[in-house]
Short mmCIF file of C-alpha atoms and ligand atoms in Angstrom, two decimals:
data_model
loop_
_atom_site.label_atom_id
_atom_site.label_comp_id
_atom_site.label_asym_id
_atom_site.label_seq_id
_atom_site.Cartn_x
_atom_site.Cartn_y
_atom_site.Cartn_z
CA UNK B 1 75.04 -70.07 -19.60
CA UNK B 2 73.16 -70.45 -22.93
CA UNK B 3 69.03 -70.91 -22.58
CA UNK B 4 69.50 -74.73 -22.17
CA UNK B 5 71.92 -75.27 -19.71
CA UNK B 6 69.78 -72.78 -17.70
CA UNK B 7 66.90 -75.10 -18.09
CA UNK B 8 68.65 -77.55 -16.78
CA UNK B 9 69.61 -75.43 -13.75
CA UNK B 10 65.83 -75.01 -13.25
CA UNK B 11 64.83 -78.47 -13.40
CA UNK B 12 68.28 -79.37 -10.99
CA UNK B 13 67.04 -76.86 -8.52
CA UNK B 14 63.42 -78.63 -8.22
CA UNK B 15 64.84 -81.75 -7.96
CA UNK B 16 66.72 -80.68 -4.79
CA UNK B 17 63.71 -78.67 -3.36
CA UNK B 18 62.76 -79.89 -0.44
CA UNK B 19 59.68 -78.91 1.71
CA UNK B 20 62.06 -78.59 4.72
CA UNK B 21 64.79 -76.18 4.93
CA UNK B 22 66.62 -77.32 7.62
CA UNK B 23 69.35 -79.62 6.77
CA UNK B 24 69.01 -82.90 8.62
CA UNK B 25 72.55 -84.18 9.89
CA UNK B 26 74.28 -86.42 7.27
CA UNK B 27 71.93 -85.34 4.56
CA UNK B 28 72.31 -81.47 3.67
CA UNK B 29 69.75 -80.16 1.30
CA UNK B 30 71.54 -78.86 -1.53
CA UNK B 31 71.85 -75.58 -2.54
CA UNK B 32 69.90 -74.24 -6.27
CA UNK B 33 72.51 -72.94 -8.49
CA UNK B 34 71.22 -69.24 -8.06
CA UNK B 35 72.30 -69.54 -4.59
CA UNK B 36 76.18 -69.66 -5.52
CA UNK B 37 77.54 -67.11 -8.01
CA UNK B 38 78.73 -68.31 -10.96
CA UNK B 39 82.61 -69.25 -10.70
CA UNK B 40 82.71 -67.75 -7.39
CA UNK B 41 83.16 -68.91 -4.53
CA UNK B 42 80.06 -66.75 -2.78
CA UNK B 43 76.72 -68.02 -1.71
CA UNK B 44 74.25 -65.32 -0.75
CA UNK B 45 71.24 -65.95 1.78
CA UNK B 46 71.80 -69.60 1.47
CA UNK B 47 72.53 -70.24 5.36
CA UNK B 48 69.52 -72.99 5.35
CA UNK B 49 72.12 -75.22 3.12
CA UNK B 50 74.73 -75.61 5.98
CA UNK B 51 78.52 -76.09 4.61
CA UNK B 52 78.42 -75.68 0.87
CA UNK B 53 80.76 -77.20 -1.28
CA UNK B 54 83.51 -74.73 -2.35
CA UNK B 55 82.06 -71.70 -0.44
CA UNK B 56 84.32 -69.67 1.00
CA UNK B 57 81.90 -66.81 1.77
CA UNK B 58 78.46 -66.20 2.71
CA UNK B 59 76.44 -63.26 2.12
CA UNK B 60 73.34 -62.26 3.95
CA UNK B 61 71.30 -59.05 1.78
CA UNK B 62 69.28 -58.52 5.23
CA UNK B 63 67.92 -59.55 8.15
CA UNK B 64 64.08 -60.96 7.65
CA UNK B 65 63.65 -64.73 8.62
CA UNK B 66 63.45 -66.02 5.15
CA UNK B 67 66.94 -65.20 4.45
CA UNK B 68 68.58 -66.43 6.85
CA UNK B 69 66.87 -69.66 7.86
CA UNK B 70 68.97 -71.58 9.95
CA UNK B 71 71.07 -68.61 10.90
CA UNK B 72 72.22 -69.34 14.72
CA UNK B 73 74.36 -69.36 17.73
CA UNK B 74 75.58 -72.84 16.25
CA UNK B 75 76.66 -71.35 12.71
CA UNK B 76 80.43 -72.20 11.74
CA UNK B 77 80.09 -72.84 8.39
CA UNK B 78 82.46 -69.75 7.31
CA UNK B 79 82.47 -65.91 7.40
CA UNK B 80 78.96 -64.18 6.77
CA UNK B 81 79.15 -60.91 5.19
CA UNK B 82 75.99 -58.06 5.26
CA UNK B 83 76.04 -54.53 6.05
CA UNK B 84 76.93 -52.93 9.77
CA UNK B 85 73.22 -52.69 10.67
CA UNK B 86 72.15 -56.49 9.34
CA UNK B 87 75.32 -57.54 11.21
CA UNK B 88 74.33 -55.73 14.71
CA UNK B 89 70.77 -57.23 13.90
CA UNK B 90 71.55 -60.79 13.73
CA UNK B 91 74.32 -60.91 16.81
CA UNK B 92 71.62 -59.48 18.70
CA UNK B 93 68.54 -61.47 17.55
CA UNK B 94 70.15 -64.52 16.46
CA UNK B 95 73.07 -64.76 18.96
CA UNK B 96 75.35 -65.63 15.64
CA UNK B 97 78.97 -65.73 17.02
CA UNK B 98 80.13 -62.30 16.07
CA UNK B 99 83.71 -63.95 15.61
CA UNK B 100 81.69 -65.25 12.05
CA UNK B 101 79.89 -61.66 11.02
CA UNK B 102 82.32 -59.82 9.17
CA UNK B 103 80.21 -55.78 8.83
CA UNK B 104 80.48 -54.02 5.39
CA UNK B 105 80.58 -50.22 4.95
CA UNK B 106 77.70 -49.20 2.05
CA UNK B 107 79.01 -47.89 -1.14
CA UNK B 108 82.84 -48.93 -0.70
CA UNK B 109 84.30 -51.60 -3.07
CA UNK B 110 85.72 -54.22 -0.56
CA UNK B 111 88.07 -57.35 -1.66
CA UNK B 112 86.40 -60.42 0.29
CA UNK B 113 89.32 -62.38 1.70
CA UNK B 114 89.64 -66.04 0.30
CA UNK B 115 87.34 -65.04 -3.09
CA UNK B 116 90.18 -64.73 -5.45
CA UNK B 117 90.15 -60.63 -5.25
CA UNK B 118 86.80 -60.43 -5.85
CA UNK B 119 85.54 -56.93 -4.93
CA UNK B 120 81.72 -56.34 -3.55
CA UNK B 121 80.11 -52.88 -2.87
CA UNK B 122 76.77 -52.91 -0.91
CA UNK B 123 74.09 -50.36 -2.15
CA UNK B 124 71.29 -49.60 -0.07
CA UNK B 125 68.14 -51.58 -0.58
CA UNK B 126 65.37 -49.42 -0.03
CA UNK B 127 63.75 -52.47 1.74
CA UNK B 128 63.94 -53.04 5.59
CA UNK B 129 66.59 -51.35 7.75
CA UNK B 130 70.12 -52.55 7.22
CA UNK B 131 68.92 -54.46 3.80
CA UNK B 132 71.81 -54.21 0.87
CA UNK B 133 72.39 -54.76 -2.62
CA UNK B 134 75.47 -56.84 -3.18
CA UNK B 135 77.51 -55.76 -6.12
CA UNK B 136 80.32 -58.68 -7.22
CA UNK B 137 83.22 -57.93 -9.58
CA UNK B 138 86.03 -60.17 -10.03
CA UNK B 139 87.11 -63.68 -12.13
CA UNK B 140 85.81 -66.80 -11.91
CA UNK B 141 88.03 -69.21 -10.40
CA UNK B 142 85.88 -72.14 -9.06
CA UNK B 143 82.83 -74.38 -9.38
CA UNK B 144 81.71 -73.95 -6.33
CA UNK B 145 78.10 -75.26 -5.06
CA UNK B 146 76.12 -78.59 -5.97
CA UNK B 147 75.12 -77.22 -9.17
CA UNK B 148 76.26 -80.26 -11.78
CA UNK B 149 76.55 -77.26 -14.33
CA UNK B 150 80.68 -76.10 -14.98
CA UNK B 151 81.73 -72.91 -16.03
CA UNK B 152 83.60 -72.64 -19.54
CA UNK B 153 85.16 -69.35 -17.77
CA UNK B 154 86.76 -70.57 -14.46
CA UNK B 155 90.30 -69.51 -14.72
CA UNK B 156 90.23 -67.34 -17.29
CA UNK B 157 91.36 -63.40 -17.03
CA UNK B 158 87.69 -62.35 -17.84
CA UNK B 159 86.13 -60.11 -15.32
CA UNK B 160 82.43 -60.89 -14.41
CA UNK B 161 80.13 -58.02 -12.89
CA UNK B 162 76.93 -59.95 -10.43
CA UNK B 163 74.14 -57.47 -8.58
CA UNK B 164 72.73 -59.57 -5.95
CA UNK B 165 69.39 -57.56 -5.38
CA UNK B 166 68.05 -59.36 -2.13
CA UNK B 167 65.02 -58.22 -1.50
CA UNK B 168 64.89 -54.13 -2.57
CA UNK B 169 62.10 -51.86 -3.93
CA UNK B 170 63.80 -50.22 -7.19
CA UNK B 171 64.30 -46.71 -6.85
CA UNK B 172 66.28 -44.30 -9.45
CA UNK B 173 69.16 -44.07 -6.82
CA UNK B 174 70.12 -47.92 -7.76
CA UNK B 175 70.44 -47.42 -11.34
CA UNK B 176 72.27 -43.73 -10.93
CA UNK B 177 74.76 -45.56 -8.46
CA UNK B 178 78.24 -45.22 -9.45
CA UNK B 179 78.86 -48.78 -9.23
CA UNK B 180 76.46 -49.77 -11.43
CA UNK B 181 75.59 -47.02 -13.84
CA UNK B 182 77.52 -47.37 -17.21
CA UNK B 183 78.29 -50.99 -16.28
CA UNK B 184 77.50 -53.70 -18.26
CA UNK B 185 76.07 -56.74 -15.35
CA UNK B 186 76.83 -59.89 -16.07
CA UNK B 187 74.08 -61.60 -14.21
CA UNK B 188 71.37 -59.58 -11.74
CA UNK B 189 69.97 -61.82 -8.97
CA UNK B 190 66.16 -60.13 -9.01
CA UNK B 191 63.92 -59.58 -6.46
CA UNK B 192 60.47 -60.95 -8.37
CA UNK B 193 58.22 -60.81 -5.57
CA UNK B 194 55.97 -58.84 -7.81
CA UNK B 195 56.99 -59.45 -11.34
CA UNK B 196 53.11 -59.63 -12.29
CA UNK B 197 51.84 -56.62 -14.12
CA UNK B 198 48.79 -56.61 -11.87
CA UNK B 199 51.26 -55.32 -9.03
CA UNK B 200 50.61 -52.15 -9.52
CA UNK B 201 50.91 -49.85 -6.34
CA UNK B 202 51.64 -46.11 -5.60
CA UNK B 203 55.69 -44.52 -4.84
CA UNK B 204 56.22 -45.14 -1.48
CA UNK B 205 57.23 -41.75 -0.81
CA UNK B 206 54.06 -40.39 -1.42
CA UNK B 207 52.31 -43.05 0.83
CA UNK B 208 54.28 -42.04 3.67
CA UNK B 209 53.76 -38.57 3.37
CA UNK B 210 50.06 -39.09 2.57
CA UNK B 211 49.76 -41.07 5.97
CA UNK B 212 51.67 -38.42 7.76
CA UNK B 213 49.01 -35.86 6.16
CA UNK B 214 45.78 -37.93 7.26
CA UNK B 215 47.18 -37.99 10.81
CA UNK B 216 47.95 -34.61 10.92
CA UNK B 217 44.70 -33.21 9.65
CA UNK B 218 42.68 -36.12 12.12
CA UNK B 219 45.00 -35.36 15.00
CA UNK B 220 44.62 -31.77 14.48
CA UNK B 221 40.92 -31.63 13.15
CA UNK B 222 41.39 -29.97 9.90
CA UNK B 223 38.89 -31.04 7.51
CA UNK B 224 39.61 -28.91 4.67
CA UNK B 225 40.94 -30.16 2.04
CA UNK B 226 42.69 -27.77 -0.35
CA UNK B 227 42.42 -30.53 -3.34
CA UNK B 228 38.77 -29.76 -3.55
CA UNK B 229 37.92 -33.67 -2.63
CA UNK B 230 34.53 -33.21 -1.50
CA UNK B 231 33.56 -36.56 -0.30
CA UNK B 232 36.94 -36.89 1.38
CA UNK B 233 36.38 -33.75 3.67
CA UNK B 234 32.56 -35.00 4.53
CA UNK B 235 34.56 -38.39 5.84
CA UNK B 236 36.96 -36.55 7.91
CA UNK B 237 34.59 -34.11 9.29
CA UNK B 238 31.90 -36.42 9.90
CA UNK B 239 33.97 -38.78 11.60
CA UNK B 240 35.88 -36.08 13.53
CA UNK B 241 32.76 -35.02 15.12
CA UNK B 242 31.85 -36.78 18.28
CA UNK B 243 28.27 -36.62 18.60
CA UNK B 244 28.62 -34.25 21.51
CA UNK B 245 31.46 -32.09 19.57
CA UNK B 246 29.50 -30.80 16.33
CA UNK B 247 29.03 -27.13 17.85
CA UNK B 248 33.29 -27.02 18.02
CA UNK B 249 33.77 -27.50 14.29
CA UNK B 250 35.11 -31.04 14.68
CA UNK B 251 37.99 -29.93 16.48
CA UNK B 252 40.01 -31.96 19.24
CA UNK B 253 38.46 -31.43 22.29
CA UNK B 254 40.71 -30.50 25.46
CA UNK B 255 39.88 -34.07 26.67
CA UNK B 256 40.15 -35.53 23.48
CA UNK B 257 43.85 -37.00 23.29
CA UNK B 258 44.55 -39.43 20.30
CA UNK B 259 46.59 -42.12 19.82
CA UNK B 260 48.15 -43.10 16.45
CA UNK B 261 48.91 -47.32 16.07
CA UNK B 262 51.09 -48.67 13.32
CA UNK B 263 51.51 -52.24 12.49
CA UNK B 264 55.21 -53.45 11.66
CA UNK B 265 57.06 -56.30 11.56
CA UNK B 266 60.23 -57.27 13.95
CA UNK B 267 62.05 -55.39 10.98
CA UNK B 268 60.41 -52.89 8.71
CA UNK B 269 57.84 -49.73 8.20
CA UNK B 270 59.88 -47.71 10.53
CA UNK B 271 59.25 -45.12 7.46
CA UNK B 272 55.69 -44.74 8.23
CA UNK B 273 56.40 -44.27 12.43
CA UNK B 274 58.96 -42.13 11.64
CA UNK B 275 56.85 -39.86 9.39
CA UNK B 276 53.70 -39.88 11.27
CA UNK B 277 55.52 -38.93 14.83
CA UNK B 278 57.38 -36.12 13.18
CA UNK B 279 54.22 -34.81 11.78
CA UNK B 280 52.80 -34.82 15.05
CA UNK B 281 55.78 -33.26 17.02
CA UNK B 282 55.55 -36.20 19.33
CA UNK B 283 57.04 -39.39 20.81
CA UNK B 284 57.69 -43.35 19.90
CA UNK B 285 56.79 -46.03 21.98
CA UNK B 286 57.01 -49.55 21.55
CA UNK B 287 57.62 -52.95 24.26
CA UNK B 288 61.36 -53.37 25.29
CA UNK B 289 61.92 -56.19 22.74
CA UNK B 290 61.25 -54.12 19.45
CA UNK B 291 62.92 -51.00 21.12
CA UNK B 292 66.38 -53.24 21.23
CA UNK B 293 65.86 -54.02 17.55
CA UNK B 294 64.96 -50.52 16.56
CA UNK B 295 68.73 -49.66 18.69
CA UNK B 296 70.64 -51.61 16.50
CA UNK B 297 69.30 -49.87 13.83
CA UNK B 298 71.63 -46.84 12.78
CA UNK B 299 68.71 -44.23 12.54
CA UNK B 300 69.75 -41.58 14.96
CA UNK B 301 66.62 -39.82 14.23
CA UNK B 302 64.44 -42.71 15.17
CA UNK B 303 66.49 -43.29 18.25
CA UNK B 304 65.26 -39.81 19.66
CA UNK B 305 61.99 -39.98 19.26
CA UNK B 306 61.87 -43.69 21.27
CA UNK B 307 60.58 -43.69 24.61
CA UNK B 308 59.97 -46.08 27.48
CA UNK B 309 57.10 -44.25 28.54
CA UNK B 310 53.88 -45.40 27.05
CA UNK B 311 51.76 -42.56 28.45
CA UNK B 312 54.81 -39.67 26.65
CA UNK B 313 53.86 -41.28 23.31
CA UNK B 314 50.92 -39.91 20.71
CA UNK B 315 52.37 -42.61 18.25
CA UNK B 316 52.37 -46.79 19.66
CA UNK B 317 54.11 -49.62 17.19
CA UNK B 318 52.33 -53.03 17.44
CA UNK B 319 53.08 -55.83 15.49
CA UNK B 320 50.75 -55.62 11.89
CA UNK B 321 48.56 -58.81 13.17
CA UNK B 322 47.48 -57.35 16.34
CA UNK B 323 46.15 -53.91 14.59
CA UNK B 324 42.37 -55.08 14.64
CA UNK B 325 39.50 -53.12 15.72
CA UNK B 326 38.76 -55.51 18.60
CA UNK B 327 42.48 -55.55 19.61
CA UNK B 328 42.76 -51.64 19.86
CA UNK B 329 39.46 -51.85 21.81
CA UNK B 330 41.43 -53.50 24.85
CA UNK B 331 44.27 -51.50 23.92
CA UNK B 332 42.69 -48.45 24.39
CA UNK B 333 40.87 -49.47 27.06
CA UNK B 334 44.60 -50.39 28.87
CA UNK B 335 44.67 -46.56 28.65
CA UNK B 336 41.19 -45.07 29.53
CA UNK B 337 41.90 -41.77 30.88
CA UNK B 338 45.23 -41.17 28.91
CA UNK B 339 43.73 -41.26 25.31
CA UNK B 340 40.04 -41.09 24.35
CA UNK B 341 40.56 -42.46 20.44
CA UNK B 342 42.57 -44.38 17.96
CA UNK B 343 43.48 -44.53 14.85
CA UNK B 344 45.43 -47.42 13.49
CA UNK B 345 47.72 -47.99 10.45
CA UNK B 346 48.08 -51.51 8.78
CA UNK B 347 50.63 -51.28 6.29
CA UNK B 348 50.31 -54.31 3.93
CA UNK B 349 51.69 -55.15 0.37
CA UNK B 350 49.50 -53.70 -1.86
CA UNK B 351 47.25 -55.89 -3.96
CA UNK B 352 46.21 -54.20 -6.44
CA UNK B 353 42.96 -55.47 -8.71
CA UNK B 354 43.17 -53.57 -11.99
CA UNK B 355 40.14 -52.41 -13.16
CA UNK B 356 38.31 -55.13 -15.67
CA UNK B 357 38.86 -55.00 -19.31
CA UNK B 358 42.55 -53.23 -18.41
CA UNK B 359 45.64 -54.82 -20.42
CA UNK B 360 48.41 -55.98 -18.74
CA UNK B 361 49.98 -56.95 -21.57
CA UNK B 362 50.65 -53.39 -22.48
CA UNK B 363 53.85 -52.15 -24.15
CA UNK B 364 56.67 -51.29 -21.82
CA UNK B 365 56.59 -47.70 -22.80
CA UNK B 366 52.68 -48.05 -21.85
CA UNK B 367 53.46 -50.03 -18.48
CA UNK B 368 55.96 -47.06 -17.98
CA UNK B 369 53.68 -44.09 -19.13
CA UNK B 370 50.80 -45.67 -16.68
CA UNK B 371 53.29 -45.78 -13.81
CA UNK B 372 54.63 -42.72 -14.18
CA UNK B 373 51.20 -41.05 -13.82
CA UNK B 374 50.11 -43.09 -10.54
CA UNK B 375 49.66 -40.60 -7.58
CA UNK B 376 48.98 -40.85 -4.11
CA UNK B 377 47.51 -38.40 -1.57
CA UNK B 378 45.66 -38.96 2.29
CA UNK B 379 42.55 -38.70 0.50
CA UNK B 380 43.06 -42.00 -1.21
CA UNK B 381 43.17 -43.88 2.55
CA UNK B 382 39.80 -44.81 3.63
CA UNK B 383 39.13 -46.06 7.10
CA UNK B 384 38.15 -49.69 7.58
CA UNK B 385 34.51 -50.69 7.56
CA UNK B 386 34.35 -51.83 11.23
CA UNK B 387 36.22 -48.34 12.39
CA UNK B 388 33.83 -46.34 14.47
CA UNK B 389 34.56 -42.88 16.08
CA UNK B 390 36.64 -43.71 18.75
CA UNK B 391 38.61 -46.87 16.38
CA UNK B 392 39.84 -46.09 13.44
CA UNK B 393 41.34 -48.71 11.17
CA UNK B 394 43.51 -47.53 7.56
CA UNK B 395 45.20 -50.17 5.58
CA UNK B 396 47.79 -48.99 3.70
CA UNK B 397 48.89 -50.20 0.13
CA UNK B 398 52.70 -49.69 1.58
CA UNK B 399 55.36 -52.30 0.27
CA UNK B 400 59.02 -53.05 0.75
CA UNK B 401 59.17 -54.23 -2.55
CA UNK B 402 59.09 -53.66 -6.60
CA UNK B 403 55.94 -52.80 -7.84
CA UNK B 404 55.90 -54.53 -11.44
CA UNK B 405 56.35 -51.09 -12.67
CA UNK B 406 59.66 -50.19 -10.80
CA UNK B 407 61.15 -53.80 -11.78
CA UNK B 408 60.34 -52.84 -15.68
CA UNK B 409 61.65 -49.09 -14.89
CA UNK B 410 65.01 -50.92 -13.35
CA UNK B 411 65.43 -53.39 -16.04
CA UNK B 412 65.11 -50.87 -18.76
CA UNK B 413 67.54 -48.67 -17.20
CA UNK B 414 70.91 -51.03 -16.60
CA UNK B 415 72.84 -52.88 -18.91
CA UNK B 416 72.24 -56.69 -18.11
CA UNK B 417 73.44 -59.67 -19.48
CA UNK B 418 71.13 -62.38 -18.13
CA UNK B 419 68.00 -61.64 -15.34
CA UNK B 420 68.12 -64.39 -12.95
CA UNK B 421 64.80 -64.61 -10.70
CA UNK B 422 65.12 -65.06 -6.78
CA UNK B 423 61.02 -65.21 -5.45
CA UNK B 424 58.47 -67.36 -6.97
CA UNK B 425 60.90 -69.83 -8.34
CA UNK B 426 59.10 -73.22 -7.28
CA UNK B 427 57.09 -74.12 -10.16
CA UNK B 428 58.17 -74.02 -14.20
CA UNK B 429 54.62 -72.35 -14.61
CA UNK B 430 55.05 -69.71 -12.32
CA UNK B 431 58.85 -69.16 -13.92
CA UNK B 432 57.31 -69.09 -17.46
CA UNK B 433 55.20 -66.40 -16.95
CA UNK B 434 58.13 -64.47 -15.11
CA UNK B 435 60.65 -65.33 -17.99
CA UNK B 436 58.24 -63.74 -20.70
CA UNK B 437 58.76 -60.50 -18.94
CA UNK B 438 62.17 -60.78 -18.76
CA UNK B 439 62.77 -61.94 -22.51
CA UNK B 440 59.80 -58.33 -23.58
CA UNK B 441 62.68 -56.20 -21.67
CA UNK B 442 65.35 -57.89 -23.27
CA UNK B 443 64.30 -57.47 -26.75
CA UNK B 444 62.75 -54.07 -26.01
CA UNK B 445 66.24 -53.13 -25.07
CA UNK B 446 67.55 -54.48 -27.99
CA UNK B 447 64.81 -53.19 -30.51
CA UNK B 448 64.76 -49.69 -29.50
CA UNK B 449 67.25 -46.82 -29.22
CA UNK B 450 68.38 -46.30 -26.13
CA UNK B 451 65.60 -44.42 -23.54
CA UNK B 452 66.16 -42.81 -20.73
CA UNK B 453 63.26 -43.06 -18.59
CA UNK B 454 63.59 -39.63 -16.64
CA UNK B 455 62.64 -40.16 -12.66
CA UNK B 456 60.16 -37.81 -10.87
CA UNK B 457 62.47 -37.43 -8.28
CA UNK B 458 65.67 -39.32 -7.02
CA UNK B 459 63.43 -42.16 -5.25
CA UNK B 460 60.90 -42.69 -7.73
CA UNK B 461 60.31 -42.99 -11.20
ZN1 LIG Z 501 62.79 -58.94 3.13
#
């Protein structure tokens, strides 16, 4: 597809737009051409367009609402395909017919029946539990969709390479994956959630540990810090000491018992629960209704730390909205007698406000160099203004996504034919300004010698 006829895609696909996305009977909203692959007959996370023309298969990256709008107990348009845990995720919270959900393993090149051989492998995300790259390889043999636009390939011997990306946060482990590294990609289907260079937030790894840390020295009253951040250890200490507890060195009285909150979503930031409860050597709880989701989920390790038991638990999962100082107020109160304090975890995206006067027009090897020297530690969390001593509030610049810096790390490290965006699509202004990125990687790529840009460690650049 030469630079015109995508145009033309573009200005198709907001002329089908439509405010609401579920079909009304008679009159299906059609689907955007970078719902369909090209010459394939695959549509991925396009369930709110019903029965699309030609579509033989349809692909679901993972299970958060705005994929799989319209996904129900009522769904017979054909077979959906997603990974074991999305498929044990939407049976269960969807009540799909599980006659329709067709389980992939991860990593295993598959033929999808009725495709015209065409293989897909699914790679792991690194989003929410279960979520999947798709990676398509095979011919084109049909014009499927509503797109007006026809392939000049269909039913030739050509073999075309797609990576759906769903939504994923980029790590090194995509680009080293067998399946994709070496290969030249036809088309990649990007997550641009945060293809804005003022997206700029920490490796995820080191905000889990660094939440794990802050519990662990608050739970455990250690105020030293061995970084030598001064201020940091005046904050913990000060707020560590109840006004009756200065003469025991801050430490956690026998009474004292703490309870640790995190905010999720029905899917999602299990990391951070998981991290914090090890830390503390202690137990999960959360109501019956996000335990069953967390069981479908194949994290054995997660599964043993769950209990029924609120009482068992040092570490509670709420949903994100309901982590607010006056809400774990009552909450704690619910408890008087079983823990005296709280401290509460809100992990958010991160929005990050670069400093003023900073360019974010940078060259890549200067968006990479910056990146690359972004750290995280507990000592960058600071407690909410409104937290007192007994409720204490962190938000925490945790995402499931790219940072701008990861997306520019991923796109100069695979071979790509064409970038095709996936969020922020509604508006040619708010495409322009993606599709200048995407045409600075694709002539850096061309303009200088291959680079390597070498990861800190397999999960983050
Ligand atoms: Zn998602």
């Amino acid at each position: 597809m030469n630079s015109h006829k995508e145009d033309e895609s573009w200005v198709e696909a907001d002329a089908t737009a439509d405010r609401d996305s579920r079909p009304t009977r008679g009159n299906r909203r059609k689907a955007p051409f970078y719902k369909v692959l090209q010459g394939m007959p695959i549509a991925v996370d396009a369930f709110c367009y019903g029965t699309i023309p030609g579509v033989t298969a349809y692909f679901l990256t993972h299970a958060h609402s705005d994929h799989y709008t319209n996904l129900g107990s009522k769904w017979k348009s054909g077979p959906i395909y997603c990974s074991e845990e999305t498929a044990k995720l939407i049976t269960h919270m969807l009540a799909v017919d599980p006659s329709w959900v067709h389980p992939l393993p991860l990593d295993t090149p598959t033929i999808i029946p009725d495709t015209g051989r065409v293989s897909v492998t699914l790679i792991e995300a690194n989003h929410c539990p279960g979520s999947s790259l798709f990676f398509f390889e095979g011919q084109q043999t049909i014009d499927a969709g509503d797109s007006a636009f026809k392939s000049p390939f269909i039913g030739s011997s050509r073999s075309f390479r797609y990576l759906h990306c769903g939504d994923f946060r980029a790590s090194p482990r995509h680009v080293l994956h067998p399946a994709v590294n070496g290969k030249r990609i036809d088309h990649i289907y990007l997550d641009t959630t945060y293809l804005n260079p003022k997206y700029t937030f920490s490796p995820q790894p080191l905000v889990i540990s660094a939440c794990a840390e802050l519990t662990r020295r608050l739970v455990g009253g250690v105020g030293d810090d061995p970084n030598g951040h001064t201020n940091r250890k005046f904050t913990i200490d000060a707020w560590m000491k109840s006004p009756t507890s200065t003469e025991k060195g801050g430490q956690q009285t026998p009474q004292e018992r703490i309870l640790v909150i995190v905010g999720t979503y029905s899917i999602g930031k299990e990391r951070i629960v998981k991290a914090i409860a090890q830390a503390l050597g202690t137990k999960v709880y959360c109501d019956a209704r996000k335990t069953a989701i967390l069981r479908c989920q194949a994290d054995k390790e997660l599964h043993a730390l769950l209990t029924a038991d609120p009482a068992e638990a040092n570490v509670h999962i709420l949903p994100l909205g309901v982590v607010t100082s006056d809400n774990l107020k009552s909450y704690l109160q619910k408890f008087n007698g079983t823990f005296s304090r709280v401290i509460g975890f809100r992990p958010t995206g991160w929005t990050y406000s670069p400093p003023s006067g900073s360019n974010l027009n940078g060259s890549i090897q200067s968006i990479i160099s910056q990146g690359q020297s972004r750290h995280f530690s507990y000592t960058d969390l600071q407690p909410s203004q409104k937290s007192s001593y007994n409720i204490q509030i962190f938000g925490v610049p945790y995402s499931e996504h790219s940072s701008f810096f990861e997306l520019t790390c991923f796109a100069m490290s695979c071979d790509w034919g064409r970038m095709i965006p996936t969020v922020n699509v509604g508006t040619p202004a708010s495409r322009a300004k993606m599709t200048k990125w995407l045409k600075r990687w694709e002539s850096e790529k061309r303009s200088a010698k291959p680079y390597i840009i070498q990861p800190r460690t397999a999960d983050y650049w």
